[in-house]
CSV table of C-alpha atoms in Angstrom, one decimal:
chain,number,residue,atom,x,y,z
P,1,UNK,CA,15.6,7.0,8.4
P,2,UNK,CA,12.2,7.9,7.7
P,3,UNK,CA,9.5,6.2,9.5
P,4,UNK,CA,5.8,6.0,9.7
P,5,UNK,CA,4.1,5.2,13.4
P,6,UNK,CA,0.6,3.6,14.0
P,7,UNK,CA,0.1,3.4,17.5
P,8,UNK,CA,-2.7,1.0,17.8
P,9,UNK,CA,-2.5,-2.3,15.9
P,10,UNK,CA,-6.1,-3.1,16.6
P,11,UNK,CA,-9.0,-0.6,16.9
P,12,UNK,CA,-13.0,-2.4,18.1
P,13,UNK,CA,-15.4,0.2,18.1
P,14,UNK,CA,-19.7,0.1,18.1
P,15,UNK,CA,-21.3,1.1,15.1
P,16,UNK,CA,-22.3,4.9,14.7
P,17,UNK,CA,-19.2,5.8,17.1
P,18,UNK,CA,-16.6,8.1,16.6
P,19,UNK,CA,-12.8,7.1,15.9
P,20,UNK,CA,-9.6,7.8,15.4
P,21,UNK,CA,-6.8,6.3,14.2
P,22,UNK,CA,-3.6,7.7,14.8
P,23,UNK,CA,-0.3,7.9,12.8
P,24,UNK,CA,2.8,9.8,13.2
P,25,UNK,CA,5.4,10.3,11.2
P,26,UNK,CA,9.3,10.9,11.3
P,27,UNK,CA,10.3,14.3,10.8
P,28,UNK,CA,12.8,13.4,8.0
P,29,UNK,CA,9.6,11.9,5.6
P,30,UNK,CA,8.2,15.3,3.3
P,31,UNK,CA,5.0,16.0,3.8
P,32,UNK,CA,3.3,13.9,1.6
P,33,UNK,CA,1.2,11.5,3.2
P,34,UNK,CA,-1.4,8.9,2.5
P,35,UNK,CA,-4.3,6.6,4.4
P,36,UNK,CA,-5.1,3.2,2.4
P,37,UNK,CA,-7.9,1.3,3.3
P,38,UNK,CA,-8.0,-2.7,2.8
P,39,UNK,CA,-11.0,-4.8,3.0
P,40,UNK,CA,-11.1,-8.4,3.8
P,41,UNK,CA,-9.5,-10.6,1.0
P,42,UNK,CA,-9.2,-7.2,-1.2
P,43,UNK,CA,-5.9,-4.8,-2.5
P,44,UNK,CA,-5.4,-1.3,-0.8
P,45,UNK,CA,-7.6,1.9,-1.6
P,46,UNK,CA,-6.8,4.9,-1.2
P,47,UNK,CA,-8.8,6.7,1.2
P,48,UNK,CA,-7.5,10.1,1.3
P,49,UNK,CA,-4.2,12.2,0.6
P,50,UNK,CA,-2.3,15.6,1.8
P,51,UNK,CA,0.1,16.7,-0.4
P,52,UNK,CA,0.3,20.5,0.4
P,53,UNK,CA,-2.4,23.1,1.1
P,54,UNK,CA,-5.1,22.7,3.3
P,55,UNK,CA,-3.8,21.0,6.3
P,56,UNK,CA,-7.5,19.0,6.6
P,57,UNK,CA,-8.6,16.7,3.9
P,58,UNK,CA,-11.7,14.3,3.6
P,59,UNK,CA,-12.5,10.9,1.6
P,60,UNK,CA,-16.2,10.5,0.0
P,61,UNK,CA,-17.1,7.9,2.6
P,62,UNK,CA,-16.5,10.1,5.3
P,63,UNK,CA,-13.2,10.1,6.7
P,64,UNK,CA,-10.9,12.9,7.5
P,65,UNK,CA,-7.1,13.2,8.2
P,66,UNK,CA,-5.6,16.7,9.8
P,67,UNK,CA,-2.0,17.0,9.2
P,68,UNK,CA,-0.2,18.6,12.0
P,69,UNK,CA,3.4,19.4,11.6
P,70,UNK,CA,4.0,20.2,15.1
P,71,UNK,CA,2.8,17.1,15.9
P,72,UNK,CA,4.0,15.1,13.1
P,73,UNK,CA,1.0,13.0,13.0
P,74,UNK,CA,-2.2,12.5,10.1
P,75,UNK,CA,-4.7,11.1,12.5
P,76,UNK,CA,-7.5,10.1,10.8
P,77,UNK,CA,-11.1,10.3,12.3
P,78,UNK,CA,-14.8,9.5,11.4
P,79,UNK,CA,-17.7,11.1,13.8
P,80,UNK,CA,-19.7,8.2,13.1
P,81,UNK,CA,-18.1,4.5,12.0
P,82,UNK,CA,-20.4,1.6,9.8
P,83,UNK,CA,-20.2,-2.4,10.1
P,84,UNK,CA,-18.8,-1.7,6.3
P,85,UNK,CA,-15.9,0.6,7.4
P,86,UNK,CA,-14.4,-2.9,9.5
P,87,UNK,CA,-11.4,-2.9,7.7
P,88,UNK,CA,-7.3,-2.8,8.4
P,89,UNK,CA,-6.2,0.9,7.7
P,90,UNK,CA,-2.6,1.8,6.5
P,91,UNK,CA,-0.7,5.3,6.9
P,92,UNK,CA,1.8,5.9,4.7
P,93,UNK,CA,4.2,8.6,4.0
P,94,UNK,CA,6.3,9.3,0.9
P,95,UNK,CA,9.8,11.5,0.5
P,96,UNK,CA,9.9,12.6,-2.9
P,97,UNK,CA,10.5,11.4,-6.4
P,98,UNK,CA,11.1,8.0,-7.4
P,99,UNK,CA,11.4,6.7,-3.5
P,100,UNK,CA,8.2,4.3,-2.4
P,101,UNK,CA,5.9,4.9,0.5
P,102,UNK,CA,6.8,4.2,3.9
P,103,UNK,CA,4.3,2.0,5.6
P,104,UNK,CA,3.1,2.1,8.8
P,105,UNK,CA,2.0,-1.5,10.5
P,106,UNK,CA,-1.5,-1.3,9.7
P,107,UNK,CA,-5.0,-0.5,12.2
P,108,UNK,CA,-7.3,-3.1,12.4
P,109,UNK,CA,-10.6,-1.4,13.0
P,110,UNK,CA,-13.3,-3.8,13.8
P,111,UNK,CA,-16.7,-2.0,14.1
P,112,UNK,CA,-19.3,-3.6,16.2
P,113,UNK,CA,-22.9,-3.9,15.8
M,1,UNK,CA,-8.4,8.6,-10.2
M,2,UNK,CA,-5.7,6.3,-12.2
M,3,UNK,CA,-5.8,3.0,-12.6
M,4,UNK,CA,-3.6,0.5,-11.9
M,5,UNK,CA,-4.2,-3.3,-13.0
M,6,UNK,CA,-2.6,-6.0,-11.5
M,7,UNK,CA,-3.2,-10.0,-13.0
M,8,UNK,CA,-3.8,-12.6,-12.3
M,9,UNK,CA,-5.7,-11.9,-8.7
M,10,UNK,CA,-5.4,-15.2,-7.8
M,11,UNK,CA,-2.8,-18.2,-8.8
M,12,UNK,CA,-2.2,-21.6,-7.4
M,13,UNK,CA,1.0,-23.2,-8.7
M,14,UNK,CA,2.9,-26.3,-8.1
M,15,UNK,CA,5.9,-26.0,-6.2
M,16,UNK,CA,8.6,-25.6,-7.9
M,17,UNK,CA,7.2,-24.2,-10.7
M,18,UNK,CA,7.0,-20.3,-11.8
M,19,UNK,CA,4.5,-17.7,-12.0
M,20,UNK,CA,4.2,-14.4,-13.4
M,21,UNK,CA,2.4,-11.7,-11.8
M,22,UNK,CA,1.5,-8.6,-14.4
M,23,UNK,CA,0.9,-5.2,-12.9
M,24,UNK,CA,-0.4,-2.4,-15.6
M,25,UNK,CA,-0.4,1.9,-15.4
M,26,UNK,CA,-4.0,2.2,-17.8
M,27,UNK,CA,-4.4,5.0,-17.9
M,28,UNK,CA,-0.9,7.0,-17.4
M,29,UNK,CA,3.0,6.0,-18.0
M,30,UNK,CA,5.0,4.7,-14.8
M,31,UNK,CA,9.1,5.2,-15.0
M,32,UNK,CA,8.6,3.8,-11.5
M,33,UNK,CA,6.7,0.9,-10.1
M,34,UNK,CA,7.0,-0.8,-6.8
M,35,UNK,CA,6.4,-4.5,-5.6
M,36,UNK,CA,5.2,-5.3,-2.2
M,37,UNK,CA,4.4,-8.4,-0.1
M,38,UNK,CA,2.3,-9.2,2.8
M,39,UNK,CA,2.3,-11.3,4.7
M,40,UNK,CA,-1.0,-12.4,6.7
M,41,UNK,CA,-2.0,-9.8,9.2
M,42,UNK,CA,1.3,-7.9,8.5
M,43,UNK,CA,2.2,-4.9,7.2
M,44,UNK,CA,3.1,-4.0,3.4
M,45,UNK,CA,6.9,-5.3,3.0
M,46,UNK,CA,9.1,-3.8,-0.3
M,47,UNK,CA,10.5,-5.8,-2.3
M,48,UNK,CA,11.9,-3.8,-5.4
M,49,UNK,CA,11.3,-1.0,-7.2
M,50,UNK,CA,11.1,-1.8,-10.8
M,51,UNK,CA,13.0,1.0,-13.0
M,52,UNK,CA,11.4,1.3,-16.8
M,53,UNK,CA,14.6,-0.1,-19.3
M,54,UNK,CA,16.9,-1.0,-16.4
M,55,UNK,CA,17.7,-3.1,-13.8
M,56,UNK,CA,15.2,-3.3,-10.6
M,57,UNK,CA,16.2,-2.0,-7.0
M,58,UNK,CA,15.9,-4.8,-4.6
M,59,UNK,CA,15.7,-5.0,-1.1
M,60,UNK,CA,18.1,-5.9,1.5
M,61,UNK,CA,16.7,-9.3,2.1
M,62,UNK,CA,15.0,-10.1,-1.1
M,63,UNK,CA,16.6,-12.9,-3.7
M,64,UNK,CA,17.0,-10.8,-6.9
M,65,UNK,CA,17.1,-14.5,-8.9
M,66,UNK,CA,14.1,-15.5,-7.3
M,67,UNK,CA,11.8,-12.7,-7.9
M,68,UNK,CA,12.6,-11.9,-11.4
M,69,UNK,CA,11.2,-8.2,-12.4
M,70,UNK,CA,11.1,-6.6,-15.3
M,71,UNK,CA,9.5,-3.5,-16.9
M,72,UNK,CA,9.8,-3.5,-20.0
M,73,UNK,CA,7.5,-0.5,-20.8
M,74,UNK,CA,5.9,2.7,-19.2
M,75,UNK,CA,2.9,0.9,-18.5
M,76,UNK,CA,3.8,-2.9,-17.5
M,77,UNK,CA,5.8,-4.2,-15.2
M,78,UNK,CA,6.4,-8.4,-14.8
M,79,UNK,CA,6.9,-9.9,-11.2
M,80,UNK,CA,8.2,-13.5,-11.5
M,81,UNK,CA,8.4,-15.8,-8.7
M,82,UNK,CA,10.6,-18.6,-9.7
M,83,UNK,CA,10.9,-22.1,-8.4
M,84,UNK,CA,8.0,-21.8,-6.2
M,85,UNK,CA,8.2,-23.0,-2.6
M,86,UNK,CA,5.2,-23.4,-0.2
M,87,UNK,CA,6.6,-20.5,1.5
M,88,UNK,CA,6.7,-17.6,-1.4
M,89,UNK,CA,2.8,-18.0,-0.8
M,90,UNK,CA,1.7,-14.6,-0.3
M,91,UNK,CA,-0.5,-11.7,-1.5
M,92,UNK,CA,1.7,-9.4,-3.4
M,93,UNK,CA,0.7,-6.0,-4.6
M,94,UNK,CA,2.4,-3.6,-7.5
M,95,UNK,CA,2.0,0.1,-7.4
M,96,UNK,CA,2.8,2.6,-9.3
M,97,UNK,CA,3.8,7.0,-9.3
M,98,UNK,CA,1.6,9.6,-11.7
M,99,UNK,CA,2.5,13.1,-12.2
M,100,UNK,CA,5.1,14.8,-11.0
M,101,UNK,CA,6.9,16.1,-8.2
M,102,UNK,CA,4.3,18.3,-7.1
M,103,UNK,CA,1.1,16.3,-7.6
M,104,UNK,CA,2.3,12.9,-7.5
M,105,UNK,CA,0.2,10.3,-5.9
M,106,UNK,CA,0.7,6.4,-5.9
M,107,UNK,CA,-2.0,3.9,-6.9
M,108,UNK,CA,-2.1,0.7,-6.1
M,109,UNK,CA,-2.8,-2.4,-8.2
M,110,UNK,CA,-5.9,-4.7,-6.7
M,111,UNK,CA,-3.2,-7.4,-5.7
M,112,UNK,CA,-2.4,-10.9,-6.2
M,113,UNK,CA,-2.6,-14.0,-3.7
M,114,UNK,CA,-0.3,-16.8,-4.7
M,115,UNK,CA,-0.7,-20.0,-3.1
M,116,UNK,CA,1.5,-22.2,-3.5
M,117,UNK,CA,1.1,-25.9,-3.0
């Protein structure tokens, strides 16, 4: 069964620090895969997406994810975090046609002034 | 990027009573939608995939008669939680496919929070 793996349930880091939250994925889920971004009291976002081509993509608020097939994993990093990026972080990854996304348990990341 | 549109955000109902929870495509046409609960500080959990003109896909787990869904069109999609207990109270949250195959990417609607009391 397909399967999406966040390692770290909660991430506290100080403001204007690097991070990286990590995700892996099952070999049997396609290479589509997905971060979502939820703030407090607030519906999911999507942050960024790789659905084929180059293996690194980037959000607008500074974010990136790599996907590495060798490693199965869609880390995603930020060189420098804000108080507004505190947030709980979702990796998700998605077969193929009409199948939903697989979610992983969610990354708290709690930046800290 | 599309829009999805999910209403009401917020509902407080009576136990024991029903609610319907409406979760819209805007700006494209959805064969597909999914419905999704969380539960607080958890992960998303599926509950169905809603199928435009047929029968929804539930869940192992999930009471079919309870959560009544029903998409009628390619843009709308009904949740129903019926007979309301204290413990359906949840924020539950719609999403739907665009494109195809190739460039398909899911959206996700803003969410609802039921409370139910």
């Amino acid at each position: 069964a397909q399967s999406v793996t966040q390692l770290d349930s909660q991430v506290p880091v100080f403001e204007e620090a690097p991070v990286e939250l990590r995700c892996n994925y099952s070999s049997s889920v396609s290479v589509y895969l997905f971060w979502y971004v939820q703030y407090p009291n607030q519906g999911l976002q999507l942050l960024l997406k790789y659905l084929s081509g180059s293996t690194l993509v980037e959000s607008i608020n500074g974010f990136e994810a790599e996907f590495n097939k060798s490693q199965t994993s869609f880390h995603l990093r930020k060189p420098s975090v804000h108080i507004s990026d505190t947030a709980e972080y979702f990796c998700a990854g998605w077969n193929s046609g009409n199948t939903p996304l697989v979610f992983g348990k969610g990354t708290r990341l709690s930046v800290i002034a | 990027g599309a829009v999805v549109s999910q209403h009401p955000s917020r509902v407080i109902c009576k136990s024991g009573t029903s609610v319907k929870i409406e979760c819209r495509s805007l700006d494209f046409q959805a064969t597909t939608m999914f419905w999704y609960r969380q539960f607080p500080k958890k992960s998303l959990m599926l509950m169905a995939t809603s199928n435009e003109g047929s029968k929804a896909t539930y869940e192992q787990g999930v009471e079919k008669d309870k959560f009544l869904i029903n998409h009628a069109s390619l843009t709308l999609s009904t949740l129903t939680v019926t007979s309301a207990h204290p413990e359906d109270s949840s924020f539950y949250i719609c999403s739907a496919k665009t494109g195809t195959n190739s460039g398909n990417t899911i959206y996700f609607g803003e969410g609802s929070w039921l409370t139910v009391v």
